[in-house]
mmCIF file of C-alpha atoms and ligand atoms in Angstrom:
data_model
loop_
_atom_site.group_PDB
_atom_site.id
_atom_site.type_symbol
_atom_site.label_atom_id
_atom_site.label_comp_id
_atom_site.label_asym_id
_atom_site.label_seq_id
_atom_site.Cartn_x
_atom_site.Cartn_y
_atom_site.Cartn_z
ATOM 1 C CA MET A 30 130.576 123.160 109.154
ATOM 2 C CA THR A 31 127.027 121.907 109.085
ATOM 3 C CA GLN A 32 126.746 118.679 107.138
ATOM 4 C CA HIS A 33 124.899 118.902 103.810
ATOM 5 C CA ILE A 34 121.719 116.870 103.486
ATOM 6 C CA LEU A 35 121.583 115.299 100.040
ATOM 7 C CA PRO A 36 118.859 113.892 97.735
ATOM 8 C CA ASN A 37 117.003 110.786 98.917
ATOM 9 C CA ALA A 38 116.972 112.122 102.460
ATOM 10 C CA MET A 39 113.537 112.634 104.020
ATOM 11 C CA LEU A 40 112.612 116.270 104.685
ATOM 12 C CA GLY A 41 109.760 117.179 107.031
ATOM 13 C CA ILE A 42 107.414 120.155 106.806
ATOM 14 C CA LEU A 43 104.904 121.431 109.330
ATOM 15 C CA GLY A 44 101.806 122.390 107.387
ATOM 16 C CA GLY A 45 100.386 121.076 104.142
ATOM 17 C CA GLY A 46 98.782 124.148 102.579
ATOM 18 C CA GLN A 47 99.774 125.621 99.216
ATOM 19 C CA LEU A 48 103.189 126.677 100.510
ATOM 20 C CA GLY A 49 103.818 123.140 101.743
ATOM 21 C CA ARG A 50 102.613 121.806 98.401
ATOM 22 C CA MET A 51 105.013 123.953 96.368
ATOM 23 C CA PHE A 52 107.819 123.056 98.807
ATOM 24 C CA THR A 53 106.995 119.367 98.323
ATOM 25 C CA MET A 54 107.102 119.726 94.533
ATOM 26 C CA ALA A 55 110.485 121.494 94.658
ATOM 27 C CA ALA A 56 111.981 118.985 97.089
ATOM 28 C CA ARG A 57 110.759 115.955 95.150
ATOM 29 C CA ALA A 58 111.962 117.426 91.855
ATOM 30 C CA MET A 59 115.433 117.495 93.421
ATOM 31 C CA GLY A 60 115.155 113.882 94.563
ATOM 32 C CA TYR A 61 114.376 114.423 98.233
ATOM 33 C CA ARG A 62 111.549 112.605 99.959
ATOM 34 C CA VAL A 63 108.983 114.613 101.930
ATOM 35 C CA THR A 64 106.884 114.064 105.043
ATOM 36 C CA VAL A 65 104.037 116.520 105.613
ATOM 37 C CA LEU A 66 102.445 116.992 109.033
ATOM 38 C CA ASP A 67 98.944 118.459 108.658
ATOM 39 C CA PRO A 68 95.702 117.579 110.462
ATOM 40 C CA ASP A 69 93.653 118.008 107.277
ATOM 41 C CA PRO A 70 93.242 114.680 105.423
ATOM 42 C CA ASP A 71 92.729 116.642 102.153
ATOM 43 C CA SER A 72 95.593 119.113 102.614
ATOM 44 C CA PRO A 73 97.049 120.445 99.328
ATOM 45 C CA ALA A 74 100.510 119.015 100.132
ATOM 46 C CA GLY A 75 99.541 115.756 101.825
ATOM 47 C CA GLY A 76 98.660 113.921 98.629
ATOM 48 C CA LEU A 77 101.889 114.896 96.882
ATOM 49 C CA ALA A 78 104.172 113.992 99.784
ATOM 50 C CA ASP A 79 105.808 110.594 100.308
ATOM 51 C CA VAL A 80 104.306 110.489 103.786
ATOM 52 C CA HIS A 81 101.395 112.453 105.224
ATOM 53 C CA ILE A 82 101.148 112.402 109.002
ATOM 54 C CA CYS A 83 97.564 113.424 109.572
ATOM 55 C CA SER A 84 97.742 114.742 113.153
ATOM 56 C CA LYS A 85 97.649 117.927 115.129
ATOM 57 C CA TYR A 86 100.783 120.076 115.320
ATOM 58 C CA ASP A 87 101.253 119.323 119.000
ATOM 59 C CA ASP A 88 100.688 115.562 118.832
ATOM 60 C CA PRO A 89 103.722 114.028 120.635
ATOM 61 C CA GLY A 90 103.624 110.821 118.556
ATOM 62 C CA ALA A 91 103.555 112.785 115.287
ATOM 63 C CA LEU A 92 106.427 115.021 116.370
ATOM 64 C CA GLN A 93 108.455 111.992 117.465
ATOM 65 C CA MET A 94 107.846 110.428 114.058
ATOM 66 C CA LEU A 95 109.373 113.506 112.406
ATOM 67 C CA VAL A 96 112.385 113.186 114.713
ATOM 68 C CA ASP A 97 112.766 109.484 113.895
ATOM 69 C CA THR A 98 112.285 109.662 110.128
ATOM 70 C CA CYS A 99 113.398 113.095 108.858
ATOM 71 C CA ALA A 100 116.864 114.556 108.360
ATOM 72 C CA ALA A 101 115.549 118.095 108.916
ATOM 73 C CA VAL A 102 112.250 119.903 109.424
ATOM 74 C CA THR A 103 110.904 123.239 108.224
ATOM 75 C CA THR A 104 107.550 125.003 108.421
ATOM 76 C CA GLU A 105 105.155 126.593 105.960
ATOM 77 C CA PHE A 106 103.366 128.777 108.492
ATOM 78 C CA GLU A 107 104.199 130.879 111.522
ATOM 79 C CA ASN A 108 101.492 129.677 113.843
ATOM 80 C CA VAL A 109 103.069 126.339 114.681
ATOM 81 C CA PRO A 110 102.843 125.913 118.460
ATOM 82 C CA ALA A 111 106.092 127.210 119.976
ATOM 83 C CA GLU A 112 106.310 124.079 122.139
ATOM 84 C CA SER A 113 106.310 121.831 119.058
ATOM 85 C CA MET A 114 109.089 123.866 117.469
ATOM 86 C CA ARG A 115 111.157 123.638 120.645
ATOM 87 C CA PHE A 116 110.524 119.882 121.008
ATOM 88 C CA LEU A 117 111.792 119.288 117.478
ATOM 89 C CA GLN A 118 114.656 121.735 117.764
ATOM 90 C CA SER A 119 116.117 119.983 120.800
ATOM 91 C CA ARG A 120 116.176 116.701 118.881
ATOM 92 C CA MET A 121 116.873 117.464 115.224
ATOM 93 C CA ARG A 122 117.734 120.111 112.645
ATOM 94 C CA VAL A 123 114.930 122.683 112.405
ATOM 95 C CA SER A 124 114.917 125.798 110.249
ATOM 96 C CA PRO A 125 113.888 128.513 110.744
ATOM 97 C CA SER A 126 114.621 128.375 114.468
ATOM 98 C CA ALA A 127 111.879 128.299 117.098
ATOM 99 C CA GLU A 128 113.111 131.733 118.259
ATOM 100 C CA CYS A 129 112.675 133.306 114.801
ATOM 101 C CA VAL A 130 109.209 131.788 114.388
ATOM 102 C CA ALA A 131 108.220 133.070 117.847
ATOM 103 C CA ILE A 132 109.172 136.613 116.821
ATOM 104 C CA ALA A 133 107.299 136.440 113.522
ATOM 105 C CA GLN A 134 104.136 135.046 115.105
ATOM 106 C CA ASP A 135 103.664 137.963 117.485
ATOM 107 C CA ARG A 136 103.307 141.475 116.055
ATOM 108 C CA ILE A 137 104.478 143.089 119.286
ATOM 109 C CA LYS A 138 107.690 141.039 119.501
ATOM 110 C CA GLU A 139 108.191 141.457 115.756
ATOM 111 C CA LYS A 140 107.928 145.251 115.751
ATOM 112 C CA ARG A 141 110.144 145.581 118.826
ATOM 113 C CA TYR A 142 112.736 143.308 117.248
ATOM 114 C CA ILE A 143 112.742 145.205 113.958
ATOM 115 C CA SER A 144 113.098 148.615 115.623
ATOM 116 C CA GLY A 145 115.756 147.143 117.936
ATOM 117 C CA ALA A 146 117.707 146.173 114.813
ATOM 118 C CA GLY A 147 117.686 149.845 113.804
ATOM 119 C CA LEU A 148 115.074 149.437 111.053
ATOM 120 C CA GLY A 149 111.917 151.529 110.640
ATOM 121 C CA VAL A 150 108.397 150.280 111.416
ATOM 122 C CA ALA A 151 105.012 152.024 111.264
ATOM 123 C CA PRO A 152 104.381 154.050 114.456
ATOM 124 C CA PHE A 153 102.486 151.812 116.898
ATOM 125 C CA LEU A 154 101.165 151.520 120.431
ATOM 126 C CA THR A 155 100.703 148.209 122.211
ATOM 127 C CA ILE A 156 97.353 147.444 123.780
ATOM 128 C CA GLU A 157 97.724 144.326 125.900
ATOM 129 C CA LYS A 158 95.309 145.057 128.734
ATOM 130 C CA ALA A 159 92.346 147.370 129.414
ATOM 131 C CA ASP A 160 94.580 149.933 131.189
ATOM 132 C CA ASP A 161 96.542 150.422 127.978
ATOM 133 C CA LEU A 162 93.443 151.982 126.415
ATOM 134 C CA ALA A 163 94.002 155.021 128.649
ATOM 135 C CA GLN A 164 97.172 155.960 126.698
ATOM 136 C CA ASP A 165 97.102 159.048 124.525
ATOM 137 C CA MET A 166 96.306 157.569 121.108
ATOM 138 C CA SER A 167 95.899 160.838 119.239
ATOM 139 C CA SER A 168 99.165 160.599 117.311
ATOM 140 C CA HIS A 169 98.237 157.053 116.144
ATOM 141 C CA LEU A 170 94.761 157.893 114.835
ATOM 142 C CA PRO A 171 93.243 157.247 112.435
ATOM 143 C CA GLY A 172 94.803 153.845 112.748
ATOM 144 C CA ILE A 173 94.442 150.116 112.378
ATOM 145 C CA LEU A 174 94.015 147.904 115.415
ATOM 146 C CA LYS A 175 95.749 144.606 114.629
ATOM 147 C CA ILE A 176 95.602 141.500 116.759
ATOM 148 C CA ALA A 177 99.129 140.559 117.858
ATOM 149 C CA ARG A 178 98.812 136.842 117.127
ATOM 150 C CA LEU A 179 97.097 134.684 114.496
ATOM 151 C CA GLY A 180 96.063 137.470 112.095
ATOM 152 C CA TYR A 181 96.582 136.939 108.359
ATOM 153 C CA ASP A 182 95.279 138.208 105.025
ATOM 154 C CA GLY A 183 93.846 141.289 106.703
ATOM 155 C CA LYS A 184 91.935 139.179 109.253
ATOM 156 C CA GLY A 185 92.151 140.396 112.844
ATOM 157 C CA GLN A 186 92.353 144.035 111.786
ATOM 158 C CA ILE A 187 89.882 146.838 112.402
ATOM 159 C CA HIS A 188 90.181 150.412 111.136
ATOM 160 C CA VAL A 189 89.534 152.983 113.864
ATOM 161 C CA LYS A 190 89.228 156.762 113.812
ATOM 162 C CA THR A 191 88.794 157.636 117.498
ATOM 163 C CA ALA A 192 89.922 156.342 120.890
ATOM 164 C CA ASP A 193 86.352 155.158 121.540
ATOM 165 C CA GLU A 194 86.376 153.168 118.313
ATOM 166 C CA ALA A 195 89.731 151.700 119.292
ATOM 167 C CA LYS A 196 88.285 150.594 122.625
ATOM 168 C CA ALA A 197 85.240 149.015 120.989
ATOM 169 C CA ALA A 198 87.442 147.320 118.396
ATOM 170 C CA TRP A 199 89.748 145.928 121.096
ATOM 171 C CA GLU A 200 86.759 144.422 122.887
ATOM 172 C CA GLN A 201 85.407 143.089 119.603
ATOM 173 C CA MET A 202 88.723 141.267 119.127
ATOM 174 C CA GLY A 203 88.233 139.506 122.428
ATOM 175 C CA SER A 204 90.374 141.901 124.538
ATOM 176 C CA LYS A 205 93.497 140.128 123.279
ATOM 177 C CA ALA A 206 96.935 141.714 122.875
ATOM 178 C CA CYS A 207 96.907 144.117 119.922
ATOM 179 C CA VAL A 208 98.906 146.874 118.308
ATOM 180 C CA LEU A 209 97.378 150.147 117.224
ATOM 181 C CA GLU A 210 99.206 151.204 114.098
ATOM 182 C CA LYS A 211 98.950 154.637 112.571
ATOM 183 C CA MET A 212 97.221 154.577 109.175
ATOM 184 C CA LEU A 213 99.903 155.605 106.705
ATOM 185 C CA ASP A 214 99.652 157.181 103.285
ATOM 186 C CA LEU A 215 101.395 154.495 101.241
ATOM 187 C CA LYS A 216 102.924 155.227 97.881
ATOM 188 C CA ILE A 217 103.497 151.569 97.165
ATOM 189 C CA GLU A 218 104.066 148.238 98.933
ATOM 190 C CA ILE A 219 107.031 146.021 98.153
ATOM 191 C CA SER A 220 108.558 142.835 99.522
ATOM 192 C CA VAL A 221 111.925 141.132 99.566
ATOM 193 C CA ILE A 222 112.602 137.455 100.124
ATOM 194 C CA VAL A 223 115.897 136.507 101.733
ATOM 195 C CA THR A 224 117.512 133.068 101.879
ATOM 196 C CA ARG A 225 120.232 132.256 104.373
ATOM 197 C CA SER A 226 121.906 128.908 104.937
ATOM 198 C CA ALA A 227 124.362 128.009 107.642
ATOM 199 C CA ALA A 228 127.644 129.803 106.984
ATOM 200 C CA THR A 229 126.388 132.007 104.118
ATOM 201 C CA GLU A 230 125.735 135.720 103.990
ATOM 202 C CA GLY A 231 122.401 135.088 102.355
ATOM 203 C CA ASN A 232 120.925 136.475 99.157
ATOM 204 C CA THR A 233 117.736 138.210 98.079
ATOM 205 C CA PHE A 234 115.231 137.798 95.276
ATOM 206 C CA PRO A 235 114.328 140.740 93.038
ATOM 207 C CA VAL A 236 111.959 143.166 94.780
ATOM 208 C CA ALA A 237 108.236 142.563 94.227
ATOM 209 C CA GLU A 238 105.635 145.327 94.041
ATOM 210 C CA ASN A 239 102.456 144.204 95.771
ATOM 211 C CA GLN A 240 98.876 145.314 95.278
ATOM 212 C CA HIS A 241 96.311 144.218 97.852
ATOM 213 C CA GLU A 242 92.574 143.943 97.703
ATOM 214 C CA SER A 243 90.605 143.865 100.979
ATOM 215 C CA GLY A 244 93.839 143.145 102.874
ATOM 216 C CA ILE A 245 94.727 140.133 100.677
ATOM 217 C CA LEU A 246 97.530 140.132 98.133
ATOM 218 C CA ASP A 247 96.013 140.462 94.669
ATOM 219 C CA ILE A 248 98.910 141.071 92.277
ATOM 220 C CA SER A 249 102.699 141.090 92.497
ATOM 221 C CA ILE A 250 104.738 142.814 89.792
ATOM 222 C CA VAL A 251 108.456 142.131 89.328
ATOM 223 C CA PRO A 252 110.685 144.018 89.023
ATOM 224 C CA ALA A 253 108.902 146.471 91.331
ATOM 225 C CA ARG A 254 108.359 149.824 89.633
ATOM 226 C CA VAL A 255 110.470 151.799 92.125
ATOM 227 C CA PRO A 256 113.794 153.623 91.666
ATOM 228 C CA GLU A 257 116.780 151.277 91.845
ATOM 229 C CA ALA A 258 118.024 153.059 94.987
ATOM 230 C CA ILE A 259 114.796 152.160 96.820
ATOM 231 C CA ALA A 260 114.956 148.540 95.659
ATOM 232 C CA GLU A 261 118.571 148.302 96.783
ATOM 233 C CA GLN A 262 117.768 149.868 100.147
ATOM 234 C CA ALA A 263 114.929 147.363 100.687
ATOM 235 C CA ARG A 264 117.229 144.448 99.849
ATOM 236 C CA GLN A 265 119.865 145.735 102.278
ATOM 237 C CA MET A 266 117.284 146.238 105.062
ATOM 238 C CA ALA A 267 115.900 142.739 104.546
ATOM 239 C CA LEU A 268 119.385 141.214 104.623
ATOM 240 C CA LYS A 269 120.288 143.200 107.712
ATOM 241 C CA LEU A 270 117.193 141.934 109.503
ATOM 242 C CA ALA A 271 117.844 138.313 108.477
ATOM 243 C CA GLN A 272 121.438 138.631 109.655
ATOM 244 C CA ALA A 273 120.373 140.169 112.984
ATOM 245 C CA LEU A 274 118.015 137.211 113.485
ATOM 246 C CA ASP A 275 120.803 134.821 112.462
ATOM 247 C CA TYR A 276 118.053 133.427 110.309
ATOM 248 C CA ILE A 277 118.383 130.066 108.573
ATOM 249 C CA GLY A 278 115.796 129.470 105.866
ATOM 250 C CA VAL A 279 113.594 131.680 103.707
ATOM 251 C CA VAL A 280 112.177 134.869 105.206
ATOM 252 C CA ALA A 281 109.887 137.367 103.498
ATOM 253 C CA VAL A 282 110.024 141.021 104.494
ATOM 254 C CA GLU A 283 107.042 143.251 103.617
ATOM 255 C CA PHE A 284 107.707 146.975 103.248
ATOM 256 C CA PHE A 285 105.655 150.138 103.111
ATOM 257 C CA VAL A 286 107.039 152.900 100.884
ATOM 258 C CA LEU A 287 105.766 156.289 102.065
ATOM 259 C CA GLN A 288 105.155 159.286 99.793
ATOM 260 C CA ASP A 289 108.632 160.681 100.592
ATOM 261 C CA ASN A 290 110.200 157.272 99.744
ATOM 262 C CA THR A 291 110.821 156.350 103.391
ATOM 263 C CA LEU A 292 110.947 152.561 103.745
ATOM 264 C CA LEU A 293 109.276 150.974 106.758
ATOM 265 C CA ILE A 294 109.084 147.254 107.490
ATOM 266 C CA ASN A 295 105.455 146.161 107.808
ATOM 267 C CA GLU A 296 105.908 142.545 108.848
ATOM 268 C CA ILE A 297 107.945 139.428 108.198
ATOM 269 C CA ALA A 298 106.958 135.876 107.365
ATOM 270 C CA PRO A 299 109.324 133.072 108.420
ATOM 271 C CA ARG A 300 108.765 131.069 105.230
ATOM 272 C CA PRO A 301 108.237 131.469 101.488
ATOM 273 C CA HIS A 302 105.650 134.136 100.740
ATOM 274 C CA ASN A 303 102.760 134.666 98.368
ATOM 275 C CA SER A 304 104.617 137.598 96.797
ATOM 276 C CA GLY A 305 107.452 135.187 95.926
ATOM 277 C CA HIS A 306 105.397 132.715 93.909
ATOM 278 C CA TYR A 307 106.642 134.416 90.749
ATOM 279 C CA THR A 308 110.080 132.892 91.419
ATOM 280 C CA ILE A 309 108.850 129.452 90.300
ATOM 281 C CA ASP A 310 108.356 130.639 86.722
ATOM 282 C CA ALA A 311 110.624 133.666 86.470
ATOM 283 C CA CYS A 312 113.812 132.990 88.456
ATOM 284 C CA LEU A 313 116.716 130.617 88.102
ATOM 285 C CA THR A 314 115.887 129.262 91.579
ATOM 286 C CA SER A 315 112.416 129.290 93.175
ATOM 287 C CA GLN A 316 111.772 130.368 96.752
ATOM 288 C CA PHE A 317 110.734 126.775 97.500
ATOM 289 C CA GLU A 318 114.010 125.357 96.213
ATOM 290 C CA GLN A 319 115.703 127.919 98.452
ATOM 291 C CA GLN A 320 113.770 126.554 101.422
ATOM 292 C CA VAL A 321 115.015 123.055 100.562
ATOM 293 C CA ARG A 322 118.580 124.279 100.096
ATOM 294 C CA ALA A 323 118.634 126.232 103.349
ATOM 295 C CA MET A 324 117.319 123.354 105.465
ATOM 296 C CA CYS A 325 119.860 121.049 103.807
ATOM 297 C CA ALA A 326 122.712 123.477 104.594
ATOM 298 C CA LEU A 327 123.350 123.999 100.876
ATOM 299 C CA PRO A 328 124.157 127.527 99.706
ATOM 300 C CA PRO A 329 121.220 129.532 98.301
ATOM 301 C CA GLY A 330 120.767 129.224 94.540
ATOM 302 C CA ASP A 331 121.098 132.127 92.111
ATOM 303 C CA THR A 332 118.067 134.441 92.265
ATOM 304 C CA HIS A 333 118.494 136.049 88.864
ATOM 305 C CA LEU A 334 115.213 137.243 87.241
ATOM 306 C CA LEU A 335 114.806 135.498 83.885
ATOM 307 C CA SER A 336 111.902 137.677 82.753
ATOM 308 C CA PRO A 337 109.674 140.494 84.005
ATOM 309 C CA VAL A 338 106.559 138.914 85.471
ATOM 310 C CA ALA A 339 103.182 139.601 87.062
ATOM 311 C CA MET A 340 101.550 137.135 89.486
ATOM 312 C CA VAL A 341 97.820 137.131 90.134
ATOM 313 C CA ASN A 342 96.205 135.320 93.067
ATOM 314 C CA LEU A 343 93.162 133.227 92.286
ATOM 315 C CA LEU A 344 90.759 133.501 95.203
ATOM 316 C CA GLY A 345 87.649 131.387 95.664
ATOM 317 C CA ASP A 346 85.602 134.485 94.757
ATOM 318 C CA ILE A 347 85.993 133.873 91.026
ATOM 319 C CA TRP A 348 84.625 130.327 91.158
ATOM 320 C CA ARG A 349 81.019 131.407 91.792
ATOM 321 C CA ASP A 350 78.820 128.566 90.471
ATOM 322 C CA ASP A 351 81.318 127.308 87.967
ATOM 323 C CA GLU A 352 85.014 126.707 87.416
ATOM 324 C CA PRO A 353 86.775 129.783 86.014
ATOM 325 C CA ALA A 354 87.291 129.802 82.229
ATOM 326 C CA TRP A 355 90.673 127.997 82.315
ATOM 327 C CA ASP A 356 90.794 127.635 78.538
ATOM 328 C CA LYS A 357 91.225 131.447 78.263
ATOM 329 C CA LEU A 358 94.295 131.314 80.461
ATOM 330 C CA LEU A 359 95.739 128.086 79.113
ATOM 331 C CA SER A 360 95.532 129.280 75.520
ATOM 332 C CA GLN A 361 97.877 132.137 76.379
ATOM 333 C CA PRO A 362 101.407 130.794 75.767
ATOM 334 C CA ASN A 363 103.172 133.169 78.183
ATOM 335 C CA ALA A 364 100.814 132.487 81.122
ATOM 336 C CA LYS A 365 101.474 129.775 83.720
ATOM 337 C CA LEU A 366 98.687 128.330 85.869
ATOM 338 C CA HIS A 367 99.217 126.938 89.374
ATOM 339 C CA LEU A 368 96.249 125.399 91.215
ATOM 340 C CA TYR A 369 96.561 124.158 94.764
ATOM 341 C CA GLY A 370 94.178 121.205 94.651
ATOM 342 C CA LYS A 371 91.691 122.630 97.154
ATOM 343 C CA ARG A 372 88.296 121.016 96.764
ATOM 344 C CA GLU A 373 86.088 123.781 98.053
ATOM 345 C CA ALA A 374 86.229 127.344 96.736
ATOM 346 C CA ARG A 375 85.318 129.920 99.375
ATOM 347 C CA ILE A 376 85.350 133.718 99.286
ATOM 348 C CA GLY A 377 88.864 134.943 100.087
ATOM 349 C CA ARG A 378 90.384 131.430 99.965
ATOM 350 C CA LYS A 379 93.617 131.145 97.998
ATOM 351 C CA MET A 380 92.878 128.486 95.365
ATOM 352 C CA GLY A 381 95.813 129.097 93.041
ATOM 353 C CA HIS A 382 97.734 131.740 91.157
ATOM 354 C CA PHE A 383 98.984 132.435 87.670
ATOM 355 C CA THR A 384 101.914 134.338 86.254
ATOM 356 C CA VAL A 385 102.405 136.174 82.994
ATOM 357 C CA LEU A 386 105.924 136.633 81.637
ATOM 358 C CA ALA A 387 106.527 139.548 79.275
ATOM 359 C CA ASP A 388 109.178 141.943 77.974
ATOM 360 C CA ASN A 389 108.542 144.458 80.737
ATOM 361 C CA ALA A 390 106.637 144.728 84.012
ATOM 362 C CA ASP A 391 103.913 147.052 82.667
ATOM 363 C CA SER A 392 103.090 144.714 79.829
ATOM 364 C CA ALA A 393 103.062 141.674 82.147
ATOM 365 C CA LEU A 394 100.679 143.515 84.472
ATOM 366 C CA GLN A 395 98.383 144.617 81.669
ATOM 367 C CA GLN A 396 98.110 141.106 80.232
ATOM 368 C CA ALA A 397 97.652 139.593 83.697
ATOM 369 C CA VAL A 398 94.762 141.930 84.547
ATOM 370 C CA ALA A 399 93.080 141.174 81.212
ATOM 371 C CA LEU A 400 93.450 137.428 81.785
ATOM 372 C CA LYS A 401 92.054 137.680 85.297
ATOM 373 C CA ASP A 402 88.965 139.378 83.871
ATOM 374 C CA ALA A 403 88.691 136.797 81.105
ATOM 375 C CA LEU A 404 88.680 133.984 83.707
ATOM 376 C CA LYS A 405 85.460 135.348 85.200
ATOM 377 C CA GLN A 406 83.571 135.055 81.917
HETATM 378 P P1 ADP B 21 98.440 140.576 107.189
HETATM 379 O O1 ADP B 21 99.133 139.809 108.263
HETATM 380 O O2 ADP B 21 96.989 140.286 107.125
HETATM 381 O O3 ADP B 21 99.171 140.516 105.872
HETATM 382 P P2 ADP B 21 99.295 143.383 107.255
HETATM 383 O O4 ADP B 21 99.680 144.079 108.500
HETATM 384 O O5 ADP B 21 100.378 143.067 106.284
HETATM 385 O O6 ADP B 21 98.507 142.080 107.708
HETATM 386 O O7 ADP B 21 98.162 144.241 106.532
HETATM 387 C C1 ADP B 21 97.581 143.871 105.316
HETATM 388 C C2 ADP B 21 97.551 145.064 104.370
HETATM 389 O O8 ADP B 21 96.784 146.147 104.945
HETATM 390 C C3 ADP B 21 98.895 145.668 104.100
HETATM 391 O O9 ADP B 21 99.604 144.957 103.100
HETATM 392 C C4 ADP B 21 98.506 147.082 103.674
HETATM 393 O O10 ADP B 21 97.973 147.088 102.358
HETATM 394 C C5 ADP B 21 97.355 147.404 104.610
HETATM 395 N N1 ADP B 21 97.902 148.066 105.831
HETATM 396 C C6 ADP B 21 98.309 147.440 106.952
HETATM 397 N N2 ADP B 21 98.786 148.309 107.860
HETATM 398 C C7 ADP B 21 98.678 149.535 107.325
HETATM 399 C C8 ADP B 21 99.002 150.865 107.770
HETATM 400 N N3 ADP B 21 99.527 151.099 108.988
HETATM 401 N N4 ADP B 21 98.756 151.906 106.945
HETATM 402 C C9 ADP B 21 98.220 151.687 105.713
HETATM 403 N N5 ADP B 21 97.888 150.462 105.225
HETATM 404 C C10 ADP B 21 98.120 149.389 106.007
HETATM 405 MG MG1 MG B 22 100.957 141.310 105.334
#
């Protein structure tokens, strides 16, 4: 049996963005110490951690320091250099594994893995080299050309209607490996977050319903307003995928629900996920505590939903010339504000989020939308 890691131990995390920050808060609340590796001197997590190693993710000295001082290491993002993950993994406890991160950071590997596990994905073609543009694309058009690596929040995606547009888009993306995905008529998007520790089956959080704006998550509503059979099927698919990967840690699985209720897996994230931020305020255990538990070989905590909830992302867009009207939000007793400590507000930048807890999901959503509008005034 893998040895438990207990409070007072030093836990390491690669990346000091908002996910690293919320991980750091959860770990420290439980009495663990935290080392953050992030090249940004002002990273959201760095200032809250016990130790901030301000270096690049492939700096040998920084990686060795994690090996020497931490009991285990995790990551808050999928684009950690594979070499760094492997270096750490050969010397210390790392979760998720380098292999799982490698799959999640490459859309081609990811889609092949998911279909190989017997789970549905959106129909896709791979375009890795110029010759691949000669394939018959007609059954995948209109579609979305997505860069295989380093895309996020809708970046690295171009909508295309014809083969010529696909060719131009591929060149525009630097002739890098891409997938062409058929544009689907989505009824709704949902996500499931799974936690697995060594020697546990794993558990799931309640299913979130996700609404996007310009490719970026805008609102999550929990419980998702889908029939229970669909929610249960999504949870089972997510667990099956995590088990196939022999995944240790927290993994988020994004789903498309088609008009006929078919469930397809869109993508996975090998870490806590924006659509799981609601767990901090509305679940017995948060997704960040789960990340701590999994890396410490402790069983996942209970994921029971304490209250229906809606989570709204706060993007830099609403800052304009001034701070948003926080007093409007803070005078609402059932709303919870989370800001990530980022100095500069930019369009599309995730600056924070808030949740609204209510008697039912519709009411939470309605109040959340009204509060979001009020913040802009
Ligand atoms: P990212 O890595 O940026 O999250 P996604 O592949 O999840 O990229 O795409 C972002 C959003 O774009 C999705 O959540 C969905 O709203 C929309 N989208 C992506 N692929 C498709 C598709 N094949 N058909 C319809 N909508 C899509
Ligand atoms: Mg996505």
